[in-house]
XYZ file of C-alpha atoms in Angstrom:
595
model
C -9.322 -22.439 -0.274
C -7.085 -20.225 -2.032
C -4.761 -17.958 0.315
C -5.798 -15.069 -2.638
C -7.328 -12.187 -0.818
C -10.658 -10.098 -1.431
C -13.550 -12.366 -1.246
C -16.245 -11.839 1.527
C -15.959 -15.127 2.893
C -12.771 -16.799 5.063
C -14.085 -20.172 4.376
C -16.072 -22.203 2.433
C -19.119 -23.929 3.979
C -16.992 -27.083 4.006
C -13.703 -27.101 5.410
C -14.309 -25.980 9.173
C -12.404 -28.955 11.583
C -11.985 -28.920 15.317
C -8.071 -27.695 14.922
C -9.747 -23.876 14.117
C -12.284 -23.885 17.217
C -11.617 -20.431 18.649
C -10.999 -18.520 14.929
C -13.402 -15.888 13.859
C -14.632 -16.660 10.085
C -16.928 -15.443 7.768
C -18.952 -17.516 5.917
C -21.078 -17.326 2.467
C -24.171 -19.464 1.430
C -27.404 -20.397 0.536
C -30.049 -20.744 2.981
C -30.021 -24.945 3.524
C -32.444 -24.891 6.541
C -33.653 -23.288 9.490
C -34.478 -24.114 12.489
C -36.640 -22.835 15.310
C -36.577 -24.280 18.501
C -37.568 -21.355 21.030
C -34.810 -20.360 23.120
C -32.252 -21.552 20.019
C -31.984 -21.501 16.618
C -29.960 -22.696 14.058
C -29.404 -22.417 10.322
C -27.597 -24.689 7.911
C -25.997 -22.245 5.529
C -24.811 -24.472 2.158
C -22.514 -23.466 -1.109
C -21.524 -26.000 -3.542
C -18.129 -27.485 -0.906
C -20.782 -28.696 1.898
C -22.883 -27.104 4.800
C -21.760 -25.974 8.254
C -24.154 -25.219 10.877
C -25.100 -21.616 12.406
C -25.825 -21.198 15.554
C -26.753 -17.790 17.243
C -26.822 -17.920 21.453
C -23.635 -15.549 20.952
C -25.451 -12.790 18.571
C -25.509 -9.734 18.657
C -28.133 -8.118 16.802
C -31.716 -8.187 16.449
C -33.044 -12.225 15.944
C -35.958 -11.228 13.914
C -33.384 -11.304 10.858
C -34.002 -14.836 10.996
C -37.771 -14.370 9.790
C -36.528 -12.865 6.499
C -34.060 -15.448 5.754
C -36.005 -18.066 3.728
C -34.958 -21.121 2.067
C -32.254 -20.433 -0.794
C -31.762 -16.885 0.341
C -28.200 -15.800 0.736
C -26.539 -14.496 3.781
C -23.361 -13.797 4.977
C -22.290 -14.682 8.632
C -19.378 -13.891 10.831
C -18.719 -15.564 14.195
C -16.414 -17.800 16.191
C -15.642 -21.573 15.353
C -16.984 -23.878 18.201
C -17.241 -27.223 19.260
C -20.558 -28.596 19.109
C -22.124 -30.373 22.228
C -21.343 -34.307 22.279
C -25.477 -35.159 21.989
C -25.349 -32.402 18.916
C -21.820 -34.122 16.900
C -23.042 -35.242 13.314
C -20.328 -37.646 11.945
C -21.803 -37.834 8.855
C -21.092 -34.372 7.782
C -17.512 -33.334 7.001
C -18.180 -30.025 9.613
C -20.296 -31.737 11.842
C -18.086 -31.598 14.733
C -18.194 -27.644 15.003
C -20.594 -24.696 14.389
C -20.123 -21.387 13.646
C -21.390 -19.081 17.060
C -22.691 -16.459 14.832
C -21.857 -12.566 16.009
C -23.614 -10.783 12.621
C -25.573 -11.711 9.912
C -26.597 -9.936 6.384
C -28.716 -11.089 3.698
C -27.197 -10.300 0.318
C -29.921 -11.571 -1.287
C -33.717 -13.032 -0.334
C -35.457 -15.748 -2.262
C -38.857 -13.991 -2.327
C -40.291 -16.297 -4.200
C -42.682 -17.625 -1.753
C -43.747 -20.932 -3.563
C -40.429 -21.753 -5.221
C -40.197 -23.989 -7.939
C -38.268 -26.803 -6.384
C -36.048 -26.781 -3.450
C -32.344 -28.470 -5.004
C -32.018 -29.865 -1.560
C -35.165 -30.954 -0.717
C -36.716 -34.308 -0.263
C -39.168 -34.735 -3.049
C -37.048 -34.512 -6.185
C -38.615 -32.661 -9.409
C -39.342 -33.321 -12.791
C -36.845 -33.537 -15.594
C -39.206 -30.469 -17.427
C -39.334 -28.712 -14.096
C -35.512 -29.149 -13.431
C -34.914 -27.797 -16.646
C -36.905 -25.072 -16.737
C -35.021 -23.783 -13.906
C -31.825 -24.942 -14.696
C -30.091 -23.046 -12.416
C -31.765 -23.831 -9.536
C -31.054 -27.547 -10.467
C -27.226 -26.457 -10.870
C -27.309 -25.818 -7.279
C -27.353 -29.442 -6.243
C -24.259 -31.833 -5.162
C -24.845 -34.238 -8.208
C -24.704 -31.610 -11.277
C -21.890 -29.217 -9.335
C -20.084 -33.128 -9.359
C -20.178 -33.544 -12.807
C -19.464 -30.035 -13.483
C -15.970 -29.787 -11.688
C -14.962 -33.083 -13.147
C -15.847 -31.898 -16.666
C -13.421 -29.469 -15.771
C -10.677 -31.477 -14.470
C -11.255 -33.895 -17.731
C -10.505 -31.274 -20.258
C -7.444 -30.169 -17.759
C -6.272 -33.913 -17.962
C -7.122 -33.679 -21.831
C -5.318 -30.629 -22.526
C -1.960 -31.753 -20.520
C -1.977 -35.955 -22.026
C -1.624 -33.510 -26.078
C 0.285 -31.113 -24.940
C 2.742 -33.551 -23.338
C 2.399 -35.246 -26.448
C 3.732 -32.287 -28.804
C 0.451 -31.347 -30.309
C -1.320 -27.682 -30.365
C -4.393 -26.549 -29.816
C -5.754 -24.446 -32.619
C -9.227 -22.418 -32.349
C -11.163 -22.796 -35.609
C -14.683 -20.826 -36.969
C -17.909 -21.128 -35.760
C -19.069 -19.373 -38.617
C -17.913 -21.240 -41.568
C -19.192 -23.339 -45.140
C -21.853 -25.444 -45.489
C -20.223 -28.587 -46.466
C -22.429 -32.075 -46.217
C -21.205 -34.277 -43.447
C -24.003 -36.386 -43.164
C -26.179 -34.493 -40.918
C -28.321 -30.751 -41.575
C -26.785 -27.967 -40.890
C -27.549 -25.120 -38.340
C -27.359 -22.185 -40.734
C -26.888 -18.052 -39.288
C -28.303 -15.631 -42.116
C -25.809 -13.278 -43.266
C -26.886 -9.344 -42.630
C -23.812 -8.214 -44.952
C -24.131 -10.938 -47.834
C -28.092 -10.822 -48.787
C -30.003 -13.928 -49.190
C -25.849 -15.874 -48.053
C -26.110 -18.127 -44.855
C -22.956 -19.494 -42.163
C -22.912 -22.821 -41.318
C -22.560 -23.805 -37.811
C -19.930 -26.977 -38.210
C -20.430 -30.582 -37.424
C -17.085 -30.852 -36.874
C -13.877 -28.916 -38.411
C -13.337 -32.104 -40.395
C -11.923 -30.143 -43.697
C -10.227 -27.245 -40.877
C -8.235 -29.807 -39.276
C -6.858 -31.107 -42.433
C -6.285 -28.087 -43.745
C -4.763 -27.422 -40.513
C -2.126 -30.502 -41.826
C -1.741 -29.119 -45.253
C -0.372 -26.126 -43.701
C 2.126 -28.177 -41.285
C 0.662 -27.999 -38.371
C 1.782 -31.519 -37.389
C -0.234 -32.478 -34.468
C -3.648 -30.652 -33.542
C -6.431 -30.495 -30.913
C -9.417 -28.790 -30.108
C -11.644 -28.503 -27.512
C -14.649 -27.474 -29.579
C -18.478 -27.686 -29.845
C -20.123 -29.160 -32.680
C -23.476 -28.515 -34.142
C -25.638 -31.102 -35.611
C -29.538 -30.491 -36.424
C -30.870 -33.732 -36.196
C -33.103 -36.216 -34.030
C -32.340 -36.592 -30.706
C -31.537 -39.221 -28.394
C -30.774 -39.662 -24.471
C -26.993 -39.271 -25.739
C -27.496 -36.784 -28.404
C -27.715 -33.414 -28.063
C -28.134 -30.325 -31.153
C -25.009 -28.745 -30.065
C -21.944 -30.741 -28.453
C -18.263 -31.083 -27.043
C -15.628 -32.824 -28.933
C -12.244 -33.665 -27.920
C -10.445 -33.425 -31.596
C -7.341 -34.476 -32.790
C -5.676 -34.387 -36.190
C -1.927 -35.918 -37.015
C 0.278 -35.965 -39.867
C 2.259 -38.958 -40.949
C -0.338 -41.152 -38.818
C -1.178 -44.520 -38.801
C -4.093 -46.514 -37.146
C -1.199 -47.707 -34.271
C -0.387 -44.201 -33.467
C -4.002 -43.197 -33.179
C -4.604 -46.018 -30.984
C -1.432 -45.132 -29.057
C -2.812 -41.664 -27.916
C -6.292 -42.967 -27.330
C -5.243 -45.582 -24.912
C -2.525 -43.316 -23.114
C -5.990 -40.191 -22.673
C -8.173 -43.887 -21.807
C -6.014 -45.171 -19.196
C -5.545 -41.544 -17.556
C -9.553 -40.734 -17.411
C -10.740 -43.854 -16.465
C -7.586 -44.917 -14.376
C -6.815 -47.761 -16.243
C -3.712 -50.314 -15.388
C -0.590 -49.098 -16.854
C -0.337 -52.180 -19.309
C -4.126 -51.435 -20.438
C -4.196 -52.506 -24.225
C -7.723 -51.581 -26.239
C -9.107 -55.117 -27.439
C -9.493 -54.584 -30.829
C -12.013 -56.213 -33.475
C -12.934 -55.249 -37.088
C -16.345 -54.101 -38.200
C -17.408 -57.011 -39.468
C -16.662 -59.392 -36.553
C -18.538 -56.820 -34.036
C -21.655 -56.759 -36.377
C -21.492 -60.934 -36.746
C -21.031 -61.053 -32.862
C -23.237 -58.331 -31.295
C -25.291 -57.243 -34.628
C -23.837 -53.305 -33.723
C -20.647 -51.880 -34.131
C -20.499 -50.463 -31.145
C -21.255 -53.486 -28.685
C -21.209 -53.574 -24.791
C -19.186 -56.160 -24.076
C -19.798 -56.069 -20.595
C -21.774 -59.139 -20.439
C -22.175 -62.543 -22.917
C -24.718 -63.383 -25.458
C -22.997 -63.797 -28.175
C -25.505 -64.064 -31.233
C -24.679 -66.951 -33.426
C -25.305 -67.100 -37.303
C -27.589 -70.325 -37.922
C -28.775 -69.396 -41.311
C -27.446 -72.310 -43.183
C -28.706 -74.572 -40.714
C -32.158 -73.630 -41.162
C -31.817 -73.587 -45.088
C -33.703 -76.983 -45.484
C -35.826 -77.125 -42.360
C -39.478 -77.303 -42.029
C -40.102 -73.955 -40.571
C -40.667 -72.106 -43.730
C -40.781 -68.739 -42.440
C -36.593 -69.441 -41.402
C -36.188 -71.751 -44.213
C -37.209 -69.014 -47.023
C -34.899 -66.735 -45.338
C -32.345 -68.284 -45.558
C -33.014 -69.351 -49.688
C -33.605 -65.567 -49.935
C -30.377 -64.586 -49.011
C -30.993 -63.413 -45.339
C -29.552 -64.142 -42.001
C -30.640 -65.742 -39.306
C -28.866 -65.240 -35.468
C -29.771 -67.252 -32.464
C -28.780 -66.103 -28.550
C -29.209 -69.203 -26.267
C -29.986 -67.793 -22.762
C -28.932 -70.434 -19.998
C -31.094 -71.560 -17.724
C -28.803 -70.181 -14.790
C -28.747 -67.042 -16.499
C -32.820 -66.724 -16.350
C -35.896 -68.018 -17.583
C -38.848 -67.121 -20.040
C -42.380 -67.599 -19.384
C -45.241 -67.638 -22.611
C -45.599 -63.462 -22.098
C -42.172 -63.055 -21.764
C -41.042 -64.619 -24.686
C -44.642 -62.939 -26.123
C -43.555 -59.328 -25.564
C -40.012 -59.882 -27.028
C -41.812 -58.808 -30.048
C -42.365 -55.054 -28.946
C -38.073 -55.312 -28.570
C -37.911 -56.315 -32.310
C -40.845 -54.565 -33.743
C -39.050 -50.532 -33.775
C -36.249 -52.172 -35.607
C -38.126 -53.704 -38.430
C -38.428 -56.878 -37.278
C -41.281 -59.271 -36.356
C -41.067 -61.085 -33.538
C -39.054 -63.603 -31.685
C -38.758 -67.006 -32.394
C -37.551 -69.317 -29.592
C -37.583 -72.907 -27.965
C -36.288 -74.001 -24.405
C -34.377 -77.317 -23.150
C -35.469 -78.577 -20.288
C -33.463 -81.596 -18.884
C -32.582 -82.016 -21.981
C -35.814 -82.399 -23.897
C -37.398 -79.752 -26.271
C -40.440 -77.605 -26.070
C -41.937 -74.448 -26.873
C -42.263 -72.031 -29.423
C -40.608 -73.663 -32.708
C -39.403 -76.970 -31.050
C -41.348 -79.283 -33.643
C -39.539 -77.939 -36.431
C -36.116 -78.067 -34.233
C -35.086 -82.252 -35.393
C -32.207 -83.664 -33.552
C -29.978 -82.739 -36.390
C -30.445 -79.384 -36.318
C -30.105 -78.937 -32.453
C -26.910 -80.970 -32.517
C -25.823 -78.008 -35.070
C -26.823 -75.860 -32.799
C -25.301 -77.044 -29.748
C -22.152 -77.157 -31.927
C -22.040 -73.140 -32.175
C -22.714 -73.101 -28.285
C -20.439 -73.904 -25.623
C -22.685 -73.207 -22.703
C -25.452 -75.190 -24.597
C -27.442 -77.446 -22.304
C -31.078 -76.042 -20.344
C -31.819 -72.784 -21.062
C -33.625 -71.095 -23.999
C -32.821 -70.694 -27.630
C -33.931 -66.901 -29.271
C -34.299 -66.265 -33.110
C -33.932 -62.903 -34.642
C -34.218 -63.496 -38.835
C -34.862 -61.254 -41.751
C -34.270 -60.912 -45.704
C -32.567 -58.177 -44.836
C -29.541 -58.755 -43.141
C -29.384 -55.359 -41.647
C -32.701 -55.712 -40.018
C -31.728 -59.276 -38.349
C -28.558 -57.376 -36.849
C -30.475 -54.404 -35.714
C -32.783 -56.802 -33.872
C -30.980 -59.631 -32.504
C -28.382 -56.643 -30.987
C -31.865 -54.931 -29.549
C -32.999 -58.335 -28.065
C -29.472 -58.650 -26.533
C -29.358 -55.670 -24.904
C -32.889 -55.995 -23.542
C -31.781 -59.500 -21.834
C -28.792 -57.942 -20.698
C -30.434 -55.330 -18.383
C -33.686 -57.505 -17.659
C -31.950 -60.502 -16.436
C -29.027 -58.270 -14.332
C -25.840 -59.726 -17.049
C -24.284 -56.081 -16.876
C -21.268 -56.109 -14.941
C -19.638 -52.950 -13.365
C -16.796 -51.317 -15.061
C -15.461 -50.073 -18.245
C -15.082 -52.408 -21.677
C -13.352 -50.628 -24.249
C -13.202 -51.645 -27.530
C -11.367 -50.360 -30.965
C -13.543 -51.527 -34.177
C -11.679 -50.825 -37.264
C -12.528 -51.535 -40.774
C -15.294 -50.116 -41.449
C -17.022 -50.049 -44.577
C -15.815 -47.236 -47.294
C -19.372 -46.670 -48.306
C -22.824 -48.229 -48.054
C -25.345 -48.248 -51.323
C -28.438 -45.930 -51.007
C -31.096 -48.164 -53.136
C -33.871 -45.360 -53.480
C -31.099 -42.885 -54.979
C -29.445 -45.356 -56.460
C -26.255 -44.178 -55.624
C -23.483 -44.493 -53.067
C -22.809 -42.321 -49.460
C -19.666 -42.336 -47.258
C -20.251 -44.440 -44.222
C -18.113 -41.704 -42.256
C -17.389 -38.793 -44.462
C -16.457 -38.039 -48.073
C -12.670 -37.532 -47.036
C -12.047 -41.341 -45.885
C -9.039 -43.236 -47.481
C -9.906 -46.389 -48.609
C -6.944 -49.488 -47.412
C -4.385 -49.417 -48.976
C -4.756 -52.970 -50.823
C -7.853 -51.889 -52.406
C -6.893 -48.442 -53.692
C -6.514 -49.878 -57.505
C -9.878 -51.487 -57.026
C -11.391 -48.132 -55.778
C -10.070 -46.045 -58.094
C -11.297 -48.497 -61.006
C -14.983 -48.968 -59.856
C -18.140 -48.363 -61.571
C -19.710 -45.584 -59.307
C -23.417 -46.793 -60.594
C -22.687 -50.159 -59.848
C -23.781 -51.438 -56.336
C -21.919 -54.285 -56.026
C -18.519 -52.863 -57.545
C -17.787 -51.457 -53.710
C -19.967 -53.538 -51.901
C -17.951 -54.198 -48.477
C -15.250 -52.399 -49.640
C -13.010 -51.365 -46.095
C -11.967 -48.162 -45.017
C -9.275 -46.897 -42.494
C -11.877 -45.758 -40.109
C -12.577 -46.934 -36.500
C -14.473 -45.805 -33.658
C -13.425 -46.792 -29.918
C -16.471 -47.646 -28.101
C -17.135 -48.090 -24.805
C -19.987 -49.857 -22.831
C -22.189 -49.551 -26.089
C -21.483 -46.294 -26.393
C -19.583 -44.833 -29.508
C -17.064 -42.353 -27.519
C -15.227 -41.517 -30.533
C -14.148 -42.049 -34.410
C -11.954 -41.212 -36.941
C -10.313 -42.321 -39.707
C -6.768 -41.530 -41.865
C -7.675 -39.313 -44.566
C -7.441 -39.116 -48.201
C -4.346 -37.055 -48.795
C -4.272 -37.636 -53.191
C -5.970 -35.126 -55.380
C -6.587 -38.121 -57.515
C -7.975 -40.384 -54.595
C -10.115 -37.355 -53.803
C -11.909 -36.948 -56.988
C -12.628 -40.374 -57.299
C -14.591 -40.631 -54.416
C -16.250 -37.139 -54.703
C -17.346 -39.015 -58.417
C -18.767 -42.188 -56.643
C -21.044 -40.119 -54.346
C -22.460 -38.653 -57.626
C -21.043 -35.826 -57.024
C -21.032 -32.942 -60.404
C -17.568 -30.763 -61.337
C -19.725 -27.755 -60.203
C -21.185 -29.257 -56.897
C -17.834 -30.536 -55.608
C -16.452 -26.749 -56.756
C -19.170 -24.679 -54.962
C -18.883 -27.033 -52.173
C -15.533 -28.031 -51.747
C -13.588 -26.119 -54.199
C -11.031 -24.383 -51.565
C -10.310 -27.714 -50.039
C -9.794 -29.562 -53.811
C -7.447 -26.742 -54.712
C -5.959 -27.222 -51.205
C -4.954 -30.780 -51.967
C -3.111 -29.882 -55.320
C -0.445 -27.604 -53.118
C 1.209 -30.869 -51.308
C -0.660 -33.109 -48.394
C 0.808 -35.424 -45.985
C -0.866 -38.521 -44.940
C -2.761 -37.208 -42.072
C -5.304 -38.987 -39.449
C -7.037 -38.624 -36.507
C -9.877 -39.155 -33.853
C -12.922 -36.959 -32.460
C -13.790 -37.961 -28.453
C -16.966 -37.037 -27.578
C -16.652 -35.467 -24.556
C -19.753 -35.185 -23.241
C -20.212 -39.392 -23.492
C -16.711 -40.210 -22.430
C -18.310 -37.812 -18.945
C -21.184 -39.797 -18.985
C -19.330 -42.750 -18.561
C -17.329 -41.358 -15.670
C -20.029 -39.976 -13.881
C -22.585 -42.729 -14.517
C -25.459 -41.191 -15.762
C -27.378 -42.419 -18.713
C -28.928 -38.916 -20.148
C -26.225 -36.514 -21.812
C -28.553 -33.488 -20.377
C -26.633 -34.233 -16.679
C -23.618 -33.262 -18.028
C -24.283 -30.168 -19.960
C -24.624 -27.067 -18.125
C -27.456 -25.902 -20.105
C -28.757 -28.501 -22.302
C -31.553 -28.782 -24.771
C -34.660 -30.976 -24.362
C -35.081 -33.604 -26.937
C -36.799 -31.338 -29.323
C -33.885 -29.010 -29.390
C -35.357 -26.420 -27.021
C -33.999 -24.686 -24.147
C -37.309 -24.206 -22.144
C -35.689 -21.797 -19.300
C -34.749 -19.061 -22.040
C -37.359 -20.318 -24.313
C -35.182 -21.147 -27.164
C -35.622 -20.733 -30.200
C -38.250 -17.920 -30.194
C -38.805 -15.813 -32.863
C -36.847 -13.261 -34.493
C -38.316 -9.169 -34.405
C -39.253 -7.653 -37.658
C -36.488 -5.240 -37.793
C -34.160 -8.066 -37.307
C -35.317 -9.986 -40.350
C -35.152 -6.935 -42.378
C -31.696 -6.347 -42.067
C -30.733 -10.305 -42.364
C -32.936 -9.992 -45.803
C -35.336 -12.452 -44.713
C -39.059 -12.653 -45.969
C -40.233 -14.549 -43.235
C -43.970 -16.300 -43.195
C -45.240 -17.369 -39.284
């Protein structure tokens, strides 16, 4: 406890030992439980450092007090540390060697609420909805008051690591420009500016190099980001980045300061390097870019060795142009019976695929699935790509489209690895780096930034770049960027990239997006002019907070470690978020508003 004066409590409910039997204390808490037993009675009074138990042979007031202190009411009691009675010790609490011999009592404040929602303490936990409806009932409890405190002593850790590395932190707007970053915008209606809206940002990706136009040198941010689009167990509409910017950066020095923050969150060895792997070899190994590498799989590519088999369905893939990946699942790993390998199609199915192809080795003979079309020639290829190769069964993800035979095959991994128990314990980090500059949008015919419109292309394709034909789809097809994402566990925790720092460079890539004079000027025009005034070559890296404390508390949903999160239809259900505006309030923002 701190020795600062003025609270009403001595103590917390927590940190009463045998060496202060004999003090006089006052303690402060929630109602945990009360108990009745005739001639005694005892309460176990609760706040978020741990319970200690009351017990009241030694008051002095009126016991009927005790009728009016319900569950989750708060009281305040004063009385003498004792020892408990050997047949009464609890070694499984922290204070269960003493009790408090209670002298007075107050209640400061009754739970009246005779049916309460949920007791945060009780046996029979509640529903997510129920749990969020009440949030802060549901902050009460050990698990969420956990994660809260070491939320807090992350960003502590956070803030020291920069700071001890030379850079600032720097506050920018929450009211600011709508700029496309490859989300929609959360937009505030301007009550001064008629008919003019804010944008909330997705991230102050254009403040933060502006911040390094203006010689700021090193920057970070603690801020929250707004994003309005679908959500996911790890996605939430508003969020928590950890943001750096750096001037004169390269990818080493990037990867320097993530490993040193890396090694001090997740106590990491001191000689801790981040594995690192480009873009391409993630996507040909795990079909993501952002793969848990926790446990094996590997997909393999067996496209050309299907090009001339019997098996149409893989053989005019592959003449089409498309991929085909196999995972080979030793038999010591697990095996597959006819509705296993039958429902692997509801793995593939939401990610455009349709279905699973597959064959098993048994003592070495072939059966199953696809095994008449499999000829000795093509499982000796096979066997070829596969160390571990021997019983066990052989999966097929394929497609025409090569995405789609990723997207799958990296599904259908991750569904083996949880269903047959592969997932180890720990952290595997990983720092995927060349990712593509741009990716072709073939209903618009035109081109969109993988990352974001202000990613510098590598420096060995810059001539290239700066020569293509913006309409043509295969002039930048694959072209790499200096952007890379550390991932974790299949989790993205962060990316970033080194910026485009040349006017020249700039325009360029605002033209391949298809991007007019006047729309780059109305949107953009105060950074473009920005760039003209001298840039350095700047870089840097956005954490997301909120996943890297995921990962440390081990939790899967990103609503555990929020204090006040939003459902996954962007709705805070205890303050009924969003509700609608009054009428006076839309006259004065200029609205004309339709319900």
């Amino acid at each position: 406890m701190s020795e600062l004066k003025g609270l009403l409590r001595t103590h917390n409910c927590g940190e009463l030992r045998e060496d202060q039997v004999g003090q006089t204390v006052t303690l402060c808490g929630w109602v945990n439980k009360y108990r009745d037993l005739g001639a005694l009675h005892f309460i176990d009074l609760r706040d978020k450092y741990g319970l200690t138990q009351l017990g009241f042979e030694q008051f002095e007031g009126d016991l009927t007090i005790l009728k009016d202190c319900a569950l989750e009411s708060v009281i305040k009691a004063t009385g003498v540390v004792a020892l408990r009675p050997d047949a009464a010790k609890n070694k499984k609490m922290d204070t269960g060697l003493v009790e408090i011999q209670v002298k007075s009592l107050e209640i400061l404040s009754r739970n009246d609420i005779d049916n309460i929602p949920f007791l945060p303490f009780g046996q029979v936990e509640a529903t997510e909805d129920l749990r969020l409806k009440y949030r802060y009932l549901d902050l009460r409890t050990k698990k969420l008051q956990d994660i809260l405190a070491l939320r807090s002593r992350t960003t502590n850790t956070v803030r020291a690591l920069l700071t001890e590395e030379n850079f600032i932190e720097v506050e920018t707007p929450i009211l600011y420009k709508s700029t496309p970053e490859g989300a929609r915008d959360y937009v505030v209606p301007s009550r001064v500016h008629a008919g003019k809206v804010y944008a909330l940002p997705q991230s102050p990706q254009t403040l933060k190099q502006l911040l390094m136009i203006g010689s700021t040198d090193k920057y970070f941010q603690i801020c929250r980001c707004f994003r309005d689009e679908d959500l996911r167990a790890d996605r939430q509409p508003e969020f928590t980045q950890i943001d750096m910017e750096i001037s004169f950066a390269t990818q080493e020095y990037v990867k320097n300061v993530v490993e040193k923050i890396l090694k001090n969150l997740f106590k990491l060895s001191s000689d801790f390097v981040l594995p690192m792997m480009t873009y391409d070899e993630a996507l040909t190994r795990y079909g993501s870019d952002k793969p848990d590498l926790r446990f094996a799989l590997e997909h393999k590519t067996v496209t050309d060795i299907f090009k001339d088999s019997d098996f149409s369905v893989f053989s005019s893939v592959a003449k089409e142009g498309g991929l085909i990946k196999a995972i080979f699942v030793p038999m010591s790993n697990g095996t597959f019976s006819r509705k296993d390998t039958d429902a692997l199609t509801d793995v593939v199915k939401p990610h455009g695929g349709k279905g699973v192809a597959f064959f098993k080795v048994t003592e070495g003979a072939r059966s199953g699935g696809i095994s008449k079309f499999v000829t000795d020639e093509i499982y000796s290829e096979l066997c070829t790509l596969e160390e571990k190769s021997g019983d066990g069964t052989w999966l097929f993800c394929a497609s025409a489209d090569r995405d789609t035979t990723h997207s799958c095959a990296d599904a259908l991994r991750r569904h083996l690895g949880k269903k047959l128990n592969l997932i180890e314990d720990g952290y595997k980090f990983l720092w995927v780096y060349d990712f593509p500059l741009l990716e072709w949008n073939a209903d618009d015919k035109r081109y969109i930034a993988r990352h974001h419109p202000f990613t510098m292309v590598k420096s060995e394709q810059r001539d290239a770049f700066m020569a293509a034909d913006p309409k043509d789809p295969e002039a930048l097809k694959d072209m790499p960027s200096e952007a890379y994402d550390v991932v974790c566990n299949g989790y993205e925790l962060g990316g970033g990239s080194i910026r485009i720092h040349e006017p020249g460079v700039q325009k360029k890539m605002f033209e391949v997006l298809g991007m007019s004079e006047a729309e780059v000027k109305h949107q953009f025009g105060f950074f473009v002019e920005a760039l003209n005034y001298g840039v350095p070559p700047h870089g840097g890296l956005a954490f997301g907070l909120d996943r890297i404390i995921m990962m440390l508390a081990k939790t899967e949903s990103i609503r555990d470690v929020i204090a006040f999160p939003k459902t996954s239809s962007a709705s805070d259900i205890m303050a009924e978020a969003p509700s609608a505006p009054g009428e006076s309030q839309l006259r004065e923002l200029h609205f004309n508003w339709t319900k």
